Short mmCIF file of C-alpha atoms and ligand atoms in Angstrom, two decimals:
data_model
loop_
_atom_site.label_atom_id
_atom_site.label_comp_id
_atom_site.label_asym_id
_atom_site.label_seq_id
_atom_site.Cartn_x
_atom_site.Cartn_y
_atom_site.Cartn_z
CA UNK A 1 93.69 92.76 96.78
CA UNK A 2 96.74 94.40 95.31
CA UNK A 3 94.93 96.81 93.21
CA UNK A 4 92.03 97.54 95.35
CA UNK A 5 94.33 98.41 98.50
CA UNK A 6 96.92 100.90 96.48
CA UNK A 7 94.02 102.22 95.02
CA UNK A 8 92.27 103.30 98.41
CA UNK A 9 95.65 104.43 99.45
CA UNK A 10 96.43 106.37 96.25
CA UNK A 11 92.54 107.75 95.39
CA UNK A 12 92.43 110.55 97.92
CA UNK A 13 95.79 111.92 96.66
CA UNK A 14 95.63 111.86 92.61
CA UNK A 15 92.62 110.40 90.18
CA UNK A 16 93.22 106.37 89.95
CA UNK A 17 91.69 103.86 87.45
CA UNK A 18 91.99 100.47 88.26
CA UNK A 19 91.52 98.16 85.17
CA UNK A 20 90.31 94.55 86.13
CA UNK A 21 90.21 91.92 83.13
CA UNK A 22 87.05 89.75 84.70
CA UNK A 23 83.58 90.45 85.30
CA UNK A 24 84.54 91.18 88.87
CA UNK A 25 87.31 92.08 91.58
CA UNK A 26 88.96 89.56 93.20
CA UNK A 27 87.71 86.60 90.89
CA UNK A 28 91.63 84.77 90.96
CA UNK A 29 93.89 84.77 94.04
CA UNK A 30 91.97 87.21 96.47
CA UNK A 31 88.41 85.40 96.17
CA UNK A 32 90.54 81.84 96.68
CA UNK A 33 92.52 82.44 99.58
CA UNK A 34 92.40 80.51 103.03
CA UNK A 35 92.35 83.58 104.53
CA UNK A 36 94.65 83.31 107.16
CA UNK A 37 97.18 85.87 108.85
CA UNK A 38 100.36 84.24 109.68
CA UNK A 39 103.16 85.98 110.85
CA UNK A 40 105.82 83.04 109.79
CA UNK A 41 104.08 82.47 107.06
CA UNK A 42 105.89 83.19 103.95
CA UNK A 43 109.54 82.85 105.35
CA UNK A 44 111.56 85.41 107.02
CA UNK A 45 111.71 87.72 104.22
CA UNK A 46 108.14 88.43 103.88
CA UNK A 47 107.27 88.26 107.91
CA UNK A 48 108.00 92.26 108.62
CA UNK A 49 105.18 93.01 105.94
CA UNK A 50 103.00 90.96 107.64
CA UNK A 51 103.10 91.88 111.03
CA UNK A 52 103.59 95.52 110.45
CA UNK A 53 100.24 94.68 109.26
CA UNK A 54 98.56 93.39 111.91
CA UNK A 55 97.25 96.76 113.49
CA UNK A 56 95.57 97.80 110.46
CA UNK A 57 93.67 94.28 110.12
CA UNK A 58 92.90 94.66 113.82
CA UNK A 59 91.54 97.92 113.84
CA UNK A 60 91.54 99.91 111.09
CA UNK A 61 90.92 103.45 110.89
CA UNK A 62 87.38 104.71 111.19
CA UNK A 63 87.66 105.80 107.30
CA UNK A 64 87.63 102.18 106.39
CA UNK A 65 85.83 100.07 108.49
CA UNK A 66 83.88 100.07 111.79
CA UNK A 67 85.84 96.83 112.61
CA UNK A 68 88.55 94.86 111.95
CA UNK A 69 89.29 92.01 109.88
CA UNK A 70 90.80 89.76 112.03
CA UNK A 71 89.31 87.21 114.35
CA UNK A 72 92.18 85.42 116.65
CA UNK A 73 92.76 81.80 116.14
CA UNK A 74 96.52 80.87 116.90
CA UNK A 75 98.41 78.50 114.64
CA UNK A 76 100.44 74.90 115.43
CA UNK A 77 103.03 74.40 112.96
CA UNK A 78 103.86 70.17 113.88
CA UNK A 79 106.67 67.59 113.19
CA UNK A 80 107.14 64.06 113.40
CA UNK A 81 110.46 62.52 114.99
CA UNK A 82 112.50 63.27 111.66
CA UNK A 83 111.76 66.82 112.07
CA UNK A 84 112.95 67.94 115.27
CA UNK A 85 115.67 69.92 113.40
CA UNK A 86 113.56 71.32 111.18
CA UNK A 87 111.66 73.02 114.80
CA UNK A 88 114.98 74.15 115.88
CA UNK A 89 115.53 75.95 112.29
CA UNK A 90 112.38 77.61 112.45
CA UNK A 91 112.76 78.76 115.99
CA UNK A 92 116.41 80.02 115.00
CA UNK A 93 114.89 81.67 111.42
CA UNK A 94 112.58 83.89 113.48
CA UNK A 95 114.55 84.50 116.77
CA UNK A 96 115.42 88.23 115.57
CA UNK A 97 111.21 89.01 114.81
CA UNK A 98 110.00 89.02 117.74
CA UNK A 99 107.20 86.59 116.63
CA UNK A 100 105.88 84.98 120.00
CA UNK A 101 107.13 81.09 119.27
CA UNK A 102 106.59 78.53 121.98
CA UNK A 103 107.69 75.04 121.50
CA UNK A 104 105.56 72.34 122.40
CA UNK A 105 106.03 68.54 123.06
CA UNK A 106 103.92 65.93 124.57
CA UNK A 107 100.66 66.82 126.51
CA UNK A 108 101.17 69.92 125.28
CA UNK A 109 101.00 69.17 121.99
CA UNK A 110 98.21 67.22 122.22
CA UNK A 111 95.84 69.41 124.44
CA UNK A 112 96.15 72.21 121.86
CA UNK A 113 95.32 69.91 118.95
CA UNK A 114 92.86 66.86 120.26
CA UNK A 115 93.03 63.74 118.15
CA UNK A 116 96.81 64.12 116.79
CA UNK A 117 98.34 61.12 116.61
CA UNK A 118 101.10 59.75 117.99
CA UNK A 119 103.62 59.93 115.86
CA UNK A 120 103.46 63.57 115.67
CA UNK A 121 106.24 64.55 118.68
CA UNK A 122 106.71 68.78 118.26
CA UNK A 123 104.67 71.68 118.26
CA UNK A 124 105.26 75.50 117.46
CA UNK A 125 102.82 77.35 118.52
CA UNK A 126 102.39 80.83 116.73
CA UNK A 127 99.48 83.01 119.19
CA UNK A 128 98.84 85.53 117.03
CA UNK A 129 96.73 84.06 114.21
CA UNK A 130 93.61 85.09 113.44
CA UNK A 131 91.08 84.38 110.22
CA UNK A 132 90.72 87.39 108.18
CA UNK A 133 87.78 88.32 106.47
CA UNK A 134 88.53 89.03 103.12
CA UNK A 135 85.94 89.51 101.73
CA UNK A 136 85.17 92.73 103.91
CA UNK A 137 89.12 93.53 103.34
CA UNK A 138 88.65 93.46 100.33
CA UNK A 139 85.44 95.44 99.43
CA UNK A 140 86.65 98.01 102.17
CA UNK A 141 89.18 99.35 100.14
CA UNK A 142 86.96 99.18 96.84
CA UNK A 143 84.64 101.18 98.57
CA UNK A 144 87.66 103.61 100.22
CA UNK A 145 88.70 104.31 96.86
CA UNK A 146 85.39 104.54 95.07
CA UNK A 147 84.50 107.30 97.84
CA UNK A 148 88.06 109.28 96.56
CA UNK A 149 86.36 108.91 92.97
CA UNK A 150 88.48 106.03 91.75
CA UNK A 151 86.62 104.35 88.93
CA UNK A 152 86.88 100.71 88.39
CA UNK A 153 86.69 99.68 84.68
CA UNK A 154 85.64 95.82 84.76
CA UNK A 155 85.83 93.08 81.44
CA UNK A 156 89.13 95.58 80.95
CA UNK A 157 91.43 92.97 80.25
CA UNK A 158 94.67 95.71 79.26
CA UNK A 159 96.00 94.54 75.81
CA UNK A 160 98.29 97.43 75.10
CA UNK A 161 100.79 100.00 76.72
CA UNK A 162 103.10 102.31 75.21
CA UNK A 163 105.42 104.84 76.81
CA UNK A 164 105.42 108.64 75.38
CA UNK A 165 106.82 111.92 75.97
CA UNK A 166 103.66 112.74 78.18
CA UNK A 167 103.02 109.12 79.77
CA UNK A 168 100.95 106.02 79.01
CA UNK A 169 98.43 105.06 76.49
CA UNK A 170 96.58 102.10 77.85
CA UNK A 171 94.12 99.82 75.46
CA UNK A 172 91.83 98.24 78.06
CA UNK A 173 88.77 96.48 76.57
CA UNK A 174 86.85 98.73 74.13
CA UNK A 175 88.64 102.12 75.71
CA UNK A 176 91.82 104.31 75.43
CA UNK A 177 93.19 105.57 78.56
CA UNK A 178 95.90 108.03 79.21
CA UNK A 179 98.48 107.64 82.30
CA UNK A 180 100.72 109.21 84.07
CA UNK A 181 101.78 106.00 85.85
CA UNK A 182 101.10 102.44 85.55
CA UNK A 183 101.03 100.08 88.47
CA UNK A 184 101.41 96.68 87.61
CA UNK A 185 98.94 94.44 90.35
CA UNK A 186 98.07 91.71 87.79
CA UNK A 187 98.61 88.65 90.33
CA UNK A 188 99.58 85.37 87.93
CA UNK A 189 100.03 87.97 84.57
CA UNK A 190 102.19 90.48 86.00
CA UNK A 191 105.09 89.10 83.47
CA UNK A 192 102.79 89.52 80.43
CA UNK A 193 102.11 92.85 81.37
CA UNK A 194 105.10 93.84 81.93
CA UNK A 195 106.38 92.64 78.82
CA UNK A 196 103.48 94.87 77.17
CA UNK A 197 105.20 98.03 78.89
CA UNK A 198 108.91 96.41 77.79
CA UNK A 199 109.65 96.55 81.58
CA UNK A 200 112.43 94.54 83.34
CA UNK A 201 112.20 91.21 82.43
CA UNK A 202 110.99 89.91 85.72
CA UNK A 203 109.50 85.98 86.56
CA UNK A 204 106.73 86.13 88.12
CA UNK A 205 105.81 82.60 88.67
CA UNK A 206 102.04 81.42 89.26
CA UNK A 207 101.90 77.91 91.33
CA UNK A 208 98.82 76.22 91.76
CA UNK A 209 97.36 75.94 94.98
CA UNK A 210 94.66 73.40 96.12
CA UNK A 211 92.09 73.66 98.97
CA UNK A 212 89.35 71.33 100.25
CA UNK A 213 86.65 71.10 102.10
CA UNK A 214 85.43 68.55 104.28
CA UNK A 215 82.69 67.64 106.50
CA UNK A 216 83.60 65.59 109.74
CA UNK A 217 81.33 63.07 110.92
CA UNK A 218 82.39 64.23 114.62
CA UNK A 219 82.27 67.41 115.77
CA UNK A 220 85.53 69.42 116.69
CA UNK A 221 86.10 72.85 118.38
CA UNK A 222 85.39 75.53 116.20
CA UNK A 223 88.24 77.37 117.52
CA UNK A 224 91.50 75.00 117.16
CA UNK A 225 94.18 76.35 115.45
CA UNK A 226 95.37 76.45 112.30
CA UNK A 227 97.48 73.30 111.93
CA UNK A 228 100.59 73.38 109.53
CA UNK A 229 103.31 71.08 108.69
CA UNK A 230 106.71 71.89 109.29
CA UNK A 231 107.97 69.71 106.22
CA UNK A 232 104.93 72.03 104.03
CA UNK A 233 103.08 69.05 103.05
CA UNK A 234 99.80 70.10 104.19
CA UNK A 235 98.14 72.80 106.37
CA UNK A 236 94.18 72.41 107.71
CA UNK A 237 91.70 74.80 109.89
CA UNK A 238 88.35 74.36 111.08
CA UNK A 239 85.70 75.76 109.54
CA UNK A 240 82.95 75.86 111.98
CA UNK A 241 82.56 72.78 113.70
CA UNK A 242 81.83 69.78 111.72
CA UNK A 243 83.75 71.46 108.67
CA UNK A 244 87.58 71.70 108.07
CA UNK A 245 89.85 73.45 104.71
CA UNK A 246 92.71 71.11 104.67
CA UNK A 247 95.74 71.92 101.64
CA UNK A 248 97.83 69.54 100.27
CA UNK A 249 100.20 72.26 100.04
CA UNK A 250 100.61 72.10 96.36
CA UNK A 251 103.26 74.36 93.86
CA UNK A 252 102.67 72.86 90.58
CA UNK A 253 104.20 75.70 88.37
CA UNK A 254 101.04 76.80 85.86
CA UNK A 255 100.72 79.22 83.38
CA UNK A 256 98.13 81.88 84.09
CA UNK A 257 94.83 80.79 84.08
CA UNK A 258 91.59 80.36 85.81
CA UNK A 259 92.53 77.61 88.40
CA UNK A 260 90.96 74.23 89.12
CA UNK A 261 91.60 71.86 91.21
CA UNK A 262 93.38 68.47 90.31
CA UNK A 263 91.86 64.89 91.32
CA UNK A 264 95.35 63.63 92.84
CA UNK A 265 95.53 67.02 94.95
CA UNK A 266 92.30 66.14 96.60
CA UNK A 267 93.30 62.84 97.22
CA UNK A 268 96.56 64.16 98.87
CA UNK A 269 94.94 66.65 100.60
CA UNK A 270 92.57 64.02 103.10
CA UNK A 271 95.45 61.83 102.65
CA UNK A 272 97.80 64.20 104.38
CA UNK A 273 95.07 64.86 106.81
CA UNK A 274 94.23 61.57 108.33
CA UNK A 275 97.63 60.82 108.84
CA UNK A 276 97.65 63.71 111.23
CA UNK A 277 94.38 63.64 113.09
CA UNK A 278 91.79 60.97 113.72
CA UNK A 279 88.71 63.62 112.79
CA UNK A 280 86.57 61.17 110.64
CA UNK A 281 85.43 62.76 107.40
CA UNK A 282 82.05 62.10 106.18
CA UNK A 283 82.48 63.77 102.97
CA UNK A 284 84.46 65.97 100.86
CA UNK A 285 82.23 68.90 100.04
CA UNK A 286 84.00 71.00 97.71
CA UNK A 287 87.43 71.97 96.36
CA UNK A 288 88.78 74.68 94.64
CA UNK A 289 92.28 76.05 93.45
CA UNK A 290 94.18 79.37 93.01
CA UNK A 291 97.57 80.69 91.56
CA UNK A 292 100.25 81.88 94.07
CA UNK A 293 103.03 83.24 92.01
CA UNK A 294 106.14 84.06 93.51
CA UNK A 295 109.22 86.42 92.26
CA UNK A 296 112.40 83.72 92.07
CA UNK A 297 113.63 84.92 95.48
CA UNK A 298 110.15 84.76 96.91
CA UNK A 299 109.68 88.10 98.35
CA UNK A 300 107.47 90.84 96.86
CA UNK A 301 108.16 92.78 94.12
CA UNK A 302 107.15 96.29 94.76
CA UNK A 303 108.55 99.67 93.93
CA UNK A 304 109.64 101.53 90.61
CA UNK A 305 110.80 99.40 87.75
CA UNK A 306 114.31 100.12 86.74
CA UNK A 307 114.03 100.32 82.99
CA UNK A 308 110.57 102.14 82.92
CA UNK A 309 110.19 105.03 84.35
CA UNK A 310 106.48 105.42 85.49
CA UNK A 311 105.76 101.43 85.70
CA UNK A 312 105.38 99.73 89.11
CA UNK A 313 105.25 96.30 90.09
CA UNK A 314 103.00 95.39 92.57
CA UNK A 315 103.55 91.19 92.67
CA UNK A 316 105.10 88.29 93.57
CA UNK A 317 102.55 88.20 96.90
CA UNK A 318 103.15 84.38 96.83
CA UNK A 319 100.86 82.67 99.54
CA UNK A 320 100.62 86.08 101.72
CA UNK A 321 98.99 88.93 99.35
CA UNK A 322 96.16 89.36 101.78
CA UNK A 323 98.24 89.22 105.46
CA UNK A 324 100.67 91.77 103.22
CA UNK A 325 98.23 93.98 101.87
CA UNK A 326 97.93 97.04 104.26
CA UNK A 327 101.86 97.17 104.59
CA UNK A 328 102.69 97.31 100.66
CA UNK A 329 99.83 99.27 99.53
CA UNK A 330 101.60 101.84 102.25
CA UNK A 331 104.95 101.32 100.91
CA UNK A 332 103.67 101.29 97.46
CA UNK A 333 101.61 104.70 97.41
CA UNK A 334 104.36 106.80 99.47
CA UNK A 335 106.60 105.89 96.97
CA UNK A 336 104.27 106.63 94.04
CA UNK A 337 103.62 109.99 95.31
CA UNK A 338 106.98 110.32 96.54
CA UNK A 339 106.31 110.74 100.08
CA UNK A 340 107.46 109.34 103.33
CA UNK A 341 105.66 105.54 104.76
CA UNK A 342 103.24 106.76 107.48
CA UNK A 343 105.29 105.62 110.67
CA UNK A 344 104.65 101.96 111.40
CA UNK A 345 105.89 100.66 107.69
CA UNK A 346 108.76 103.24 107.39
CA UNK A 347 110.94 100.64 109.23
CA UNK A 348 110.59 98.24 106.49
CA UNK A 349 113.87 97.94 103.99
CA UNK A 350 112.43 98.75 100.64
CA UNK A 351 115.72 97.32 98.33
CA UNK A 352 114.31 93.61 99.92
CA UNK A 353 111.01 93.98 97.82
CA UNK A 354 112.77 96.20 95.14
CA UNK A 355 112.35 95.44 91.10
CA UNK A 356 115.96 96.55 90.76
CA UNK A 357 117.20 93.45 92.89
CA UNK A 358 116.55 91.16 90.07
CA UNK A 359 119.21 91.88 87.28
C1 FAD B 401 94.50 78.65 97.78
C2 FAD B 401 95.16 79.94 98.20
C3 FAD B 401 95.25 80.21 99.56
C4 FAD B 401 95.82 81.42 99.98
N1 FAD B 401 95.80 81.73 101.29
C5 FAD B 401 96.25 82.94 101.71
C6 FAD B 401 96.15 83.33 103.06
O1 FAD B 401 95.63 82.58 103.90
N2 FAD B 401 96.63 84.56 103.44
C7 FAD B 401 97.20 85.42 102.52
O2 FAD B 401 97.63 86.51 102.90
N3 FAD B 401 97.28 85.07 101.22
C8 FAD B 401 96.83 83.87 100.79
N4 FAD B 401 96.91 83.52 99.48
C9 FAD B 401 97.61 84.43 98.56
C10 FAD B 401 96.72 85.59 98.15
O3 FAD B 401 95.45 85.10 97.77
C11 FAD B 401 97.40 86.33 97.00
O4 FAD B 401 98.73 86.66 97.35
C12 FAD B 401 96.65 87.63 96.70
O5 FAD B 401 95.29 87.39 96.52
C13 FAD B 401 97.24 88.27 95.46
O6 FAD B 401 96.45 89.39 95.15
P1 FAD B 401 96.59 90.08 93.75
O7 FAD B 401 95.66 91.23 93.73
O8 FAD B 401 98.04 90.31 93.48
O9 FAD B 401 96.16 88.94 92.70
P2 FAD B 401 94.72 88.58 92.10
O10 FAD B 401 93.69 88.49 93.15
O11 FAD B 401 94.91 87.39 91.23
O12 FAD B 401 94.38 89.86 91.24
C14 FAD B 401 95.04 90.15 90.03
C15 FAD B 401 93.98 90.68 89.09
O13 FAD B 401 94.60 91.16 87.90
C16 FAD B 401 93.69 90.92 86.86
N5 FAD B 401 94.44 90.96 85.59
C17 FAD B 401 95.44 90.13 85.18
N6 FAD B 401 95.88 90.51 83.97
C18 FAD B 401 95.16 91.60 83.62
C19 FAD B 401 95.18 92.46 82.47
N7 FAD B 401 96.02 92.28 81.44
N8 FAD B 401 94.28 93.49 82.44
C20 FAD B 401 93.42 93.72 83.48
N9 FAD B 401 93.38 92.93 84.58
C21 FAD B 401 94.24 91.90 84.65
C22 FAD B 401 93.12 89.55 87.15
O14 FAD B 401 91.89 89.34 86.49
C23 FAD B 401 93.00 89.59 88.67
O15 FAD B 401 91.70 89.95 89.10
C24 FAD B 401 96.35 82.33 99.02
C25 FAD B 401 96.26 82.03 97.65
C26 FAD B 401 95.66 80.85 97.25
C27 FAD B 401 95.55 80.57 95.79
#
């Protein structure tokens, strides 16, 4: 997502090649996601990116897509008794966005999430929500930048990348290429890589991530939020209406790789679950896993490294690289071609997400 959405932005303005290791885009965090748009989600730091986004996953210009990616679902973060302060810190985090945030306790609570149990005493409820399609997200932007005669080189895993007097000399696969920049959008390797171009020494850490999916043996209203814990032990959705995606919330730090998911995760995951709702599950259908890697602040890393002229990071999307995408692949490409943001995204403080934070 990080390297097909800079690309669309940068294509029209100077020739881009995007260099993808697999056999396909979008094969490790993008293609693994649970496709959600969150505006808390992710902390403080990374809501402005998010919902400076929202318009452009709404309704995105004509040039990408006749409509938008989002389809509205609200979310219910929830507490038991021992986390009533933990509500009151996240209504205080996000009092100065402008998020709407409505507490909810009681019948309340449990007409906007049938079957909770009782033990579960407080609600935040978060409107704006929505599913986004990634999928289309994502292949709207391939297809913006193959239309500004980007080229995508795929089984281009890059191996080398050495700084001259002229630019970059790129080994990618069987091929040479020759740069004038290098934008670093490698998800779970964007340390490695930026050890290839002797950039700032930056960690990048991948965490694993589990999802699951189950099939209830009751149906359930396709359209109830997405439910997540305020202690982050779990979050679910539905999934049509006899399916859910329930997380066990998982970090286990990983080295990059092609995730899979872990028995014990599983296990956690409809653990977690049933101690929430009483939705019987008839069967766990599939799970999967992905790497979230996260800078050590948390934020994004995006902008011009420090040490290397002509390398940019583009990482450190943590759990919100798709909700993020339209607002740092704006950031990203007017600072490449050294222009202003277009207006929405030129409110956003760049030295937050900068490289040069991290000494
Ligand atoms: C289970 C899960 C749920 C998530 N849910 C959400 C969500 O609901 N909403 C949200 O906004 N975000 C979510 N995320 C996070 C989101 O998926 C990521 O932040 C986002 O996909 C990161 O995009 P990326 O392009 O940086 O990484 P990736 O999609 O991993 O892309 C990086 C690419 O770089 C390639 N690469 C690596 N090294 C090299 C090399 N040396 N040469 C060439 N290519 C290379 C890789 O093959 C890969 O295709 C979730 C993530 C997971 C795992």
């Amino acid at each position: 997502m990080a390297g097909a959405s800079l690309a669309a932005a940068l294509a029209p303005k100077m020739r881009v090649l995007i260099l993808e290791g697999e056999d396909y885009p979008g094969y490790h965090a993008t293609g693994r996601s649970a496709a959600f748009w969150t505006e808390t989600y992710g902390g403080p730091a990374v809501q402005p990116l998010t919902s400076v986004s929202g318009p452009f996953l709404a309704a995105p210009p004509s040039a990408v897509a006749e409509q938008g990616f989002l389809s509205p679902r609200g979310a219910l973060m929830v507490g038991q008794a021992e986390q009533l302060g933990l509500a009151d810190d996240f209504m205080a985090a996000f009092a100065p966005s402008g998020v709407d945030l409505k507490r909810v306790t009681g019948d309340h609570l449990s007409a906007g999430l049938p079957g909770i149990r009782p033990d579960w005493v407080v609600g935040i409820v978060e409107a704006s929500n929505a599913d986004i399609d990634v999928a289309a997200l994502h292949q709207a932007y391939l297809r913006v930048a193959r239309r500004a005669d980007a080229h995508l080189a795929l089984r281009a895993p890059v191996t080398r990348l050495m700084r001259g007097r002229t630019g970059w000399t790129l080994h990618a696969g069987n091929a040479t290429y020759q740069a004038q920049r290098v934008v670093n959008a490698a998800g779970a390797w964007a340390t490695p890589v930026a050890r290839l171009a002797g950039a700032r020494d930056i960690p990048i850490e991948p965490k694993l991530r589990t999802m699951v999916q189950a099939r209830l043996s009751r149906p359930i209203d396709p359209g109830l939020p997405l439910v997540i814990d305020l202690a982050g032990r779990f979050y679910f959705k539905p999934e049509g209406t006899y399916r859910v995606w329930i997380s066990p919330h998982d970090e286990a730090p990983t080295p990059p790789c092609d995730a899979a998911p872990e028995k014990e995760a599983v296990a956690q995951a409809m653990a977690r679950f049933a101690e929430v709702v009483d939705w019987p599950v008839a069967a766990v259908e599939r799970s999967w896993a992905g790497l979230r890697s996260f800078s050590p602040d948390r934020a994004p890393v995006f902008g011009e490294d420090p040490d290397c002229p002509g390398f940019y990071w583009c990482a450190g999307q943590g759990g919100a690289g798709i909700q993020t995408a339209p607002a740092i692949s704006a950031l990203l490409s007017a600072l490449i071609l050294e222009e202003p943001a277009a207006l929405p995204y030129r409110a956003i403080d760049l030295a937050a997400y900068a490289p040069s934070r991290f000494g």
